[in-house]
Amino acid sequence: MNLSDYESVAGRDAVDEIRLIASRLRGWRVVHVNSTAVGGGVAEILSRMVPLMKEVGIDARWEVMRGTDDFFAVTKSMHNALQGKNLPLTEEMRRVYEEAQEANRSTLNLEGDIVIIHDPQPAGLLTAVTRGKARWVWRCHIDLSHPDAAYWDFLRDRVSSYDGTIFSSPKFARETGVRTFVIPPSIDPLSDKNRELEPSVVRQVLEDHGIDPTRPVITQVSRFDLFKDPFGVIEAWKKVKEDFPCQLVLAGGSADDDPEGASVLAGLREAAAEDKDIHVLCLPPTANLEINALQRGSTIILQKSTKEGFGLTVSEALWKGKPVIAGAVGGITIQIKHKLTGMLVNSVDGAAYYLKYLLSRPEEAAALGRNGREHVRQNFLLTRHLRDYLVLVALVRSGRSGLVTVEA
Ligand code: UDP
């Protein structure tokens, strides 16, 4: 996929703007560092972002840090504690974290003009020696608004030496004493997850899963996680189905390596066993085309989260022109403007109310979908994300302010 392919979806101007900004940055060395090559939204975005940066003349590279199981256990606690859980941070955990940074400092190639460090795992790589003449930016993909104090102190000690920080939303940001930029995530409109599909493909995927394409379908796509409130989704659907016969699809990933996910999935299967119109689908991580088809084949998409980071599934559904009903939490509220690009809810009753409302008003539902798609086109596509990164690179490298559209 080339940048010019994105003209058809993002518009010629968006692509021209990228080329214009990039023409001033030709040959600059930009290194992205994260902790996984596959799986998760960060790897998904980098796998598209880095080739596009190269295509427009940036000397972009992607380095993946390595770590032991112990290290990833520490960074998992870190991930949870930074998003509000109360967890211990022992001397041993600090040591394991530091050891991994030290080991990676000598094995990773961190040579560049700008080094962009993604998330807390590699945040400790910066020292006077690794910095050299480069500028370092810490890119945070999680919600730091209510962190555990000890974990936040630990992270802030490292991040406060950077030349800038990036958050996905002003709501997630924290003061670190360095320049703060806001860059929301994005979806790739040309990926298997989001590209246009033939109606026959959509119908086939529904039928393969025992879903009747001729009756309304309500769908939530999510990991089997209680914060996504899948049981609340079932409750809401039960309040609706007597008046509006419809099917419910709860599609999520394999939960084999996650004991909590497995028990949530088992509970959902038990709840679904009572009713043949509830479809709980456990799909492999490669099922991008299937997720795409399930979203496209749905009448309404739910994302009834009670806690959420950005919530990529919301943009994915809006991009497909679907009416979306979602929890008024986290990054969902920058994607859904209530009654304009979707419906925001705070309870099961709220979700049931708007399900009935939209099922009985298809034209209004279609208008929400149209607005939602345009909102995503303007704000949450990969092209906007690339443009923001280029502007950030220019700003950080020059140390000047000027183009401040991405600054908080
Ligand atoms: N996803 C998927 N298969 C699943 C469940 C989720 O491919 O079974 C994808 C979903 O389409 C989205 C991402 O995983 O692209 C989830 O991102 P989101 O920000 O919505 O939630 P998170 O899982 O990061 O909390």
Coordinates of C-alpha atoms and ligand atoms in Angstrom, one line a residue:
M1 CA 0.0 0.0 0.0
N2 CA 1.4 3.4 -1.0
L3 CA 0.6 6.8 0.4
S4 CA -1.2 7.7 -2.9
D5 CA -3.6 4.9 -2.2
Y6 CA -4.9 6.9 0.7
E7 CA -6.0 9.8 -1.5
S8 CA -9.2 7.9 -2.3
V9 CA -10.3 7.7 1.4
A10 CA -8.5 10.6 3.2
G11 CA -8.6 13.1 0.3
R12 CA -5.9 14.5 -2.0
D13 CA -5.3 17.5 0.3
A14 CA -4.5 15.3 3.3
V15 CA -1.9 13.4 1.3
D16 CA -0.4 16.6 -0.4
E17 CA 0.0 18.1 3.1
I18 CA 1.9 15.1 4.3
R19 CA 4.2 15.3 1.2
L20 CA 4.8 19.1 1.7
I21 CA 5.7 18.7 5.4
A22 CA 7.9 15.7 4.7
S23 CA 9.8 17.5 2.0
R24 CA 11.3 19.7 4.8
L25 CA 12.4 16.7 6.8
R26 CA 14.0 14.5 4.1
G27 CA 16.7 12.2 5.4
W28 CA 16.0 12.9 9.1
R29 CA 16.6 9.8 11.1
V30 CA 13.5 8.8 13.2
V31 CA 13.7 5.8 15.5
H32 CA 10.6 4.2 17.0
V33 CA 11.1 1.9 20.0
N34 CA 8.4 -0.3 21.5
S35 CA 8.4 -3.7 23.2
T36 CA 6.5 -5.9 20.8
A37 CA 6.7 -6.5 17.0
V38 CA 3.2 -8.1 16.8
G39 CA 0.0 -7.9 18.8
G40 CA -1.6 -4.8 20.2
G41 CA -2.5 -1.4 18.8
V42 CA 1.0 0.1 19.0
A43 CA 2.6 -2.6 16.8
E44 CA -0.3 -2.4 14.4
I45 CA 0.1 1.3 14.0
L46 CA 3.9 1.2 13.7
S47 CA 3.8 -1.6 11.1
R48 CA 2.0 0.9 8.8
M49 CA 3.5 4.2 10.0
V50 CA 7.2 3.3 9.6
P51 CA 6.9 2.2 5.9
L52 CA 4.8 5.4 5.1
M53 CA 7.4 7.6 6.8
K54 CA 10.1 6.0 4.7
E55 CA 8.1 6.5 1.6
V56 CA 8.0 10.2 2.2
G57 CA 11.7 10.4 2.6
I58 CA 12.2 10.1 6.4
D59 CA 15.0 7.7 7.4
A60 CA 12.6 5.8 9.8
R61 CA 13.4 2.7 11.8
W62 CA 11.6 0.5 14.2
E63 CA 13.5 -1.1 17.1
V64 CA 11.9 -3.7 19.4
M65 CA 13.3 -4.0 22.9
R66 CA 13.7 -7.5 24.4
G67 CA 12.9 -8.6 27.9
T68 CA 12.6 -11.6 30.2
D69 CA 9.3 -13.0 31.4
D70 CA 10.1 -11.3 34.8
F71 CA 10.5 -8.0 33.0
F72 CA 7.2 -8.3 31.2
A73 CA 5.5 -9.2 34.5
V74 CA 6.9 -6.0 36.0
T75 CA 5.7 -3.9 33.0
K76 CA 2.3 -5.5 33.1
S77 CA 1.9 -4.4 36.7
M78 CA 3.2 -1.0 35.6
H79 CA 0.6 -0.9 32.9
N80 CA -2.2 -1.7 35.3
A81 CA -0.9 0.5 38.1
L82 CA -0.4 3.5 35.9
Q83 CA -4.1 3.2 34.8
G84 CA -5.3 3.3 38.4
K85 CA -4.8 -0.1 40.1
N86 CA -3.2 -0.1 43.5
L87 CA -0.2 -2.5 43.2
P88 CA 3.1 -2.9 45.0
L89 CA 6.4 -1.7 43.4
T90 CA 9.2 -3.6 45.1
E91 CA 13.0 -3.0 45.0
E92 CA 13.3 -6.3 43.1
M93 CA 10.8 -5.0 40.5
R94 CA 12.7 -1.8 40.1
R95 CA 15.9 -3.8 39.6
V96 CA 14.4 -6.1 37.0
Y97 CA 13.1 -3.1 35.1
E98 CA 16.5 -1.4 35.2
E99 CA 18.4 -4.5 34.2
A100 CA 16.3 -4.8 31.0
Q101 CA 17.0 -1.1 30.1
E102 CA 20.7 -1.7 30.6
A103 CA 20.7 -4.8 28.4
N104 CA 18.8 -3.1 25.6
R105 CA 20.9 0.0 25.6
S106 CA 23.8 -1.9 24.2
T107 CA 21.8 -4.2 21.8
L108 CA 19.3 -1.7 20.2
N109 CA 20.4 0.8 17.5
L110 CA 19.2 4.1 19.0
E111 CA 21.2 6.3 16.6
G112 CA 19.0 9.0 15.2
D113 CA 17.8 12.6 15.1
I114 CA 14.6 11.9 16.9
V115 CA 14.0 8.8 19.1
I116 CA 10.3 8.1 19.9
I117 CA 9.9 5.7 22.8
H118 CA 6.4 4.1 23.0
D119 CA 4.9 3.3 26.4
P120 CA 6.5 2.6 29.8
Q121 CA 8.4 -0.6 28.9
P122 CA 11.4 1.1 27.1
A123 CA 11.0 4.5 28.9
G124 CA 14.2 3.9 30.9
L125 CA 16.5 3.7 27.9
L126 CA 17.4 7.3 28.0
T127 CA 20.7 8.3 29.5
A128 CA 23.2 11.0 28.6
V129 CA 25.1 8.4 26.6
T130 CA 22.1 7.0 24.6
R131 CA 20.8 10.5 24.0
G132 CA 23.9 11.6 22.0
K133 CA 22.8 14.5 19.9
A134 CA 19.2 13.1 19.4
R135 CA 16.0 14.5 20.8
W136 CA 13.9 11.9 22.7
V137 CA 10.2 11.9 22.9
W138 CA 8.1 9.6 25.1
R139 CA 4.8 8.5 23.4
C140 CA 2.2 7.4 26.0
H141 CA -0.6 5.2 24.7
I142 CA -2.4 4.7 28.0
D143 CA -4.5 6.8 30.3
L144 CA -2.3 8.4 32.9
S145 CA -5.0 10.5 34.5
H146 CA -5.2 8.5 37.8
P147 CA -1.9 6.6 38.3
D148 CA -0.7 4.8 41.4
A149 CA 1.6 7.3 43.1
A150 CA 4.7 5.0 43.4
Y151 CA 4.6 3.8 39.8
W152 CA 4.0 7.3 38.6
D153 CA 7.0 8.7 40.6
F154 CA 9.1 5.9 39.1
L155 CA 8.1 6.7 35.5
R156 CA 8.2 10.4 35.9
D157 CA 11.8 10.2 37.1
R158 CA 12.7 8.8 33.7
V159 CA 10.3 10.7 31.5
S160 CA 11.2 14.2 32.9
S161 CA 14.6 14.0 31.1
Y162 CA 12.9 13.7 27.7
D163 CA 12.5 16.5 25.2
G164 CA 8.7 16.0 24.9
T165 CA 5.8 13.7 25.7
I166 CA 2.8 12.7 23.6
F167 CA -0.6 11.7 24.9
S168 CA -3.6 10.4 23.0
S169 CA -6.0 12.8 24.6
P170 CA -5.6 15.9 26.9
K171 CA -7.6 13.8 29.5
F172 CA -4.9 11.2 29.7
A173 CA -2.0 13.7 30.0
R174 CA 0.1 14.3 33.1
E175 CA 2.5 17.1 33.9
T176 CA 6.1 16.0 33.5
G177 CA 7.8 19.4 33.2
V178 CA 8.5 18.8 29.5
R179 CA 6.6 19.9 26.4
T180 CA 3.4 18.0 25.9
F181 CA 1.8 17.1 22.6
V182 CA -1.6 15.5 21.9
I183 CA -1.8 13.0 19.1
P184 CA -4.8 10.7 19.0
P185 CA -4.4 7.1 17.6
S186 CA -5.8 6.1 14.3
I187 CA -7.2 3.3 12.2
D188 CA -5.8 2.2 8.8
P189 CA -8.7 2.5 6.4
L190 CA -7.0 0.3 3.8
S191 CA -6.2 -2.6 6.2
D192 CA -8.2 -5.9 6.2
K193 CA -9.8 -4.8 9.4
N194 CA -11.3 -1.6 7.8
R195 CA -11.3 -1.8 4.0
E196 CA -14.5 -2.0 1.9
L197 CA -16.0 -5.5 1.6
E198 CA -18.4 -7.0 -0.9
P199 CA -21.8 -7.5 0.6
S200 CA -21.6 -11.1 -0.3
V201 CA -18.5 -11.5 1.8
V202 CA -20.2 -9.8 4.8
R203 CA -23.3 -12.1 4.4
Q204 CA -21.1 -15.2 4.2
V205 CA -19.2 -14.4 7.4
L206 CA -22.5 -13.8 9.3
E207 CA -23.9 -17.1 8.0
D208 CA -20.7 -19.0 8.8
H209 CA -21.2 -17.9 12.4
G210 CA -24.9 -18.9 12.5
I211 CA -26.1 -15.2 12.4
D212 CA -29.2 -14.5 10.3
P213 CA -28.3 -11.5 7.9
T214 CA -32.0 -10.7 7.4
R215 CA -32.7 -9.8 11.0
P216 CA -31.2 -6.9 12.9
V217 CA -27.8 -7.6 14.5
I218 CA -26.3 -5.8 17.5
T219 CA -22.6 -6.3 17.9
Q220 CA -19.8 -5.6 20.4
V221 CA -16.2 -6.4 19.4
S222 CA -13.9 -6.5 22.4
R223 CA -11.5 -8.5 24.4
F224 CA -13.4 -10.5 27.0
D225 CA -12.7 -8.0 29.8
L226 CA -15.1 -6.8 32.5
F227 CA -14.2 -3.2 31.8
K228 CA -15.8 -3.7 28.4
D229 CA -19.0 -4.7 30.3
P230 CA -20.1 -7.6 28.1
F231 CA -22.6 -8.7 30.8
G232 CA -24.1 -5.3 30.8
V233 CA -24.4 -5.6 27.0
I234 CA -26.4 -8.8 27.4
E235 CA -28.7 -7.2 30.1
A236 CA -29.3 -4.2 27.8
W237 CA -30.1 -6.5 24.8
K238 CA -32.6 -8.5 27.0
K239 CA -34.5 -5.3 27.8
V240 CA -34.8 -4.7 24.0
K241 CA -35.4 -8.0 22.4
E242 CA -39.1 -8.5 23.3
D243 CA -40.1 -5.3 21.5
F244 CA -37.4 -5.5 18.8
P245 CA -36.5 -9.0 17.8
C246 CA -32.7 -8.8 17.1
Q247 CA -29.6 -10.9 17.5
L248 CA -26.6 -10.1 19.7
V249 CA -23.0 -10.8 18.8
L250 CA -20.2 -10.6 21.3
A251 CA -17.0 -11.0 19.3
G252 CA -13.6 -11.2 21.1
G253 CA -10.2 -12.7 20.9
S254 CA -8.7 -15.9 22.2
A255 CA -8.4 -15.7 26.0
D256 CA -6.1 -18.8 26.5
D257 CA -3.2 -16.9 28.0
D258 CA -5.4 -14.7 30.2
P259 CA -7.1 -16.4 33.2
E260 CA -9.5 -13.5 33.7
G261 CA -10.4 -13.4 30.0
A262 CA -11.1 -17.1 30.0
S263 CA -13.5 -16.9 33.0
V264 CA -15.3 -13.9 31.4
L265 CA -15.6 -15.9 28.2
A266 CA -16.9 -19.0 30.2
G267 CA -19.5 -16.8 32.0
L268 CA -20.7 -15.3 28.7
R269 CA -21.0 -18.7 27.1
E270 CA -23.2 -19.7 30.0
A271 CA -25.4 -16.7 29.7
A272 CA -25.6 -17.2 25.9
A273 CA -26.6 -20.8 26.3
E274 CA -30.1 -19.7 27.4
D275 CA -30.7 -17.9 24.1
K276 CA -29.9 -18.9 20.6
D277 CA -30.0 -15.3 19.5
I278 CA -26.8 -14.5 21.5
H279 CA -23.6 -15.4 19.6
V280 CA -20.4 -15.4 21.6
L281 CA -17.6 -15.7 19.1
C282 CA -14.0 -16.3 20.2
L283 CA -11.9 -15.4 17.2
P284 CA -8.1 -15.8 16.5
P285 CA -6.0 -12.6 16.4
T286 CA -5.6 -12.9 12.7
A287 CA -9.4 -12.6 12.1
N288 CA -9.3 -9.1 10.8
L289 CA -11.5 -9.7 7.8
E290 CA -14.1 -11.4 9.9
I291 CA -14.2 -8.6 12.4
N292 CA -14.5 -6.2 9.5
A293 CA -17.5 -8.2 8.1
L294 CA -19.1 -8.5 11.5
Q295 CA -19.0 -4.8 12.0
R296 CA -20.3 -4.1 8.5
G297 CA -23.0 -6.7 8.9
S298 CA -24.4 -5.1 12.1
T299 CA -27.3 -2.8 12.5
I300 CA -25.9 -1.1 15.6
I301 CA -22.5 -1.4 17.2
L302 CA -22.2 -1.3 21.0
Q303 CA -19.0 -0.4 23.0
K304 CA -20.5 -0.3 26.5
S305 CA -17.1 0.1 28.3
T306 CA -17.0 1.4 31.8
K307 CA -13.3 2.1 31.5
E308 CA -11.5 2.6 28.2
G309 CA -8.2 3.8 26.7
F310 CA -8.9 5.2 23.3
G311 CA -11.3 2.5 22.1
L312 CA -10.2 1.8 18.5
T313 CA -13.3 -0.4 17.9
V314 CA -15.4 2.8 18.0
S315 CA -13.5 4.4 15.2
E316 CA -13.5 1.1 13.3
A317 CA -17.3 1.0 13.5
L318 CA -17.9 4.7 12.8
W319 CA -15.6 4.4 9.7
K320 CA -18.0 1.7 8.4
G321 CA -20.9 4.2 8.8
K322 CA -22.5 2.3 11.7
P323 CA -24.6 3.9 14.4
V324 CA -22.6 3.4 17.7
I325 CA -23.8 3.4 21.3
A326 CA -20.9 3.5 23.7
G327 CA -19.9 4.2 27.3
A328 CA -19.1 7.8 28.0
V329 CA -15.6 7.0 29.2
G330 CA -11.9 7.6 28.2
G331 CA -11.1 8.2 24.5
I332 CA -14.6 7.2 23.4
T333 CA -15.8 10.7 24.2
I334 CA -13.5 12.3 21.6
Q335 CA -14.9 9.9 19.0
I336 CA -18.5 10.1 19.8
K337 CA -20.2 13.5 20.1
H338 CA -23.5 12.6 21.7
K339 CA -26.4 12.6 19.2
L340 CA -24.2 13.8 16.5
T341 CA -21.7 11.0 15.7
G342 CA -23.3 8.3 18.0
M343 CA -24.9 7.9 21.4
L344 CA -23.1 8.0 24.8
V345 CA -24.5 6.1 27.7
N346 CA -23.7 5.6 31.4
S347 CA -25.8 2.6 32.3
V348 CA -27.5 -0.6 31.0
D349 CA -30.8 1.3 30.9
G350 CA -29.2 4.0 28.8
A351 CA -27.9 1.5 26.4
A352 CA -31.3 -0.2 26.2
Y353 CA -33.0 3.1 25.7
Y354 CA -30.8 4.1 22.8
L355 CA -31.0 0.6 21.2
K356 CA -34.8 0.9 21.1
Y357 CA -34.5 4.5 19.9
L358 CA -32.2 3.8 17.0
L359 CA -33.9 0.5 16.0
S360 CA -37.1 2.4 15.6
R361 CA -35.5 5.3 13.8
P362 CA -33.4 3.9 11.0
E363 CA -33.0 7.2 9.2
E364 CA -31.6 8.9 12.3
A365 CA -29.3 5.9 12.9
A366 CA -28.0 6.2 9.3
A367 CA -27.4 9.9 9.8
L368 CA -25.3 9.2 13.0
G369 CA -23.3 6.7 11.0
R370 CA -22.7 9.2 8.2
N371 CA -21.5 11.9 10.6
G372 CA -19.4 9.3 12.5
R373 CA -17.6 8.3 9.3
E374 CA -16.8 11.9 8.4
H375 CA -15.6 12.6 12.0
V376 CA -13.2 9.6 11.7
R377 CA -12.2 10.7 8.2
Q378 CA -11.2 14.1 9.5
N379 CA -9.6 13.0 12.8
F380 CA -8.7 9.3 13.2
L381 CA -7.2 8.0 10.0
L382 CA -3.6 6.9 9.6
T383 CA -2.9 9.9 7.3
R384 CA -3.7 12.4 10.0
H385 CA -1.6 10.4 12.5
L386 CA 1.4 10.5 10.0
R387 CA 1.0 14.2 9.5
D388 CA 1.0 14.8 13.2
Y389 CA 4.1 12.8 13.7
L390 CA 5.9 14.7 10.9
V391 CA 4.9 18.1 12.5
L392 CA 6.0 16.8 15.9
V393 CA 9.4 15.7 14.5
A394 CA 9.8 19.2 12.9
L395 CA 8.8 21.0 16.2
V396 CA 11.0 18.8 18.5
R397 CA 14.0 18.9 16.2
S398 CA 14.0 22.6 15.7
G399 CA 13.0 23.4 19.3
R400 CA 10.7 26.0 17.9
S401 CA 7.0 26.5 18.3
G402 CA 4.9 27.5 15.4
L403 CA 2.8 24.8 14.0
V404 CA 1.0 24.0 17.3
T405 CA -2.0 22.0 16.1
V406 CA -0.8 18.9 17.8
E407 CA 0.3 20.6 21.0
A408 CA -1.8 20.3 24.1
Ligands
UDP1 N1 -9.8 -6.9 18.3 C1 -9.6 -7.9 17.4 N2 -10.2 -9.1 17.7 C2 -10.9 -9.3 18.9 C3 -11.1 -8.2 19.7 C4 -10.6 -7.0 19.4 O1 -9.0 -7.8 16.4 O2 -11.4 -10.4 19.1 C5 -9.3 -5.6 17.9 C6 -10.3 -4.5 17.7 O3 -10.8 -4.6 16.4 C7 -9.4 -3.3 17.9 C8 -8.4 -3.7 19.0 O4 -8.4 -5.2 18.9 O5 -8.6 -3.0 16.7 C9 -8.9 -3.3 20.4 O6 -8.5 -2.0 20.6 P1 -9.4 -1.1 21.6 O7 -8.6 0.2 21.6 O8 -10.8 -1.0 21.1 O9 -9.4 -1.9 23.0 P2 -8.2 -2.5 23.9 O10 -8.3 -4.0 23.6 O11 -6.9 -1.9 23.4 O12 -8.6 -2.2 25.3

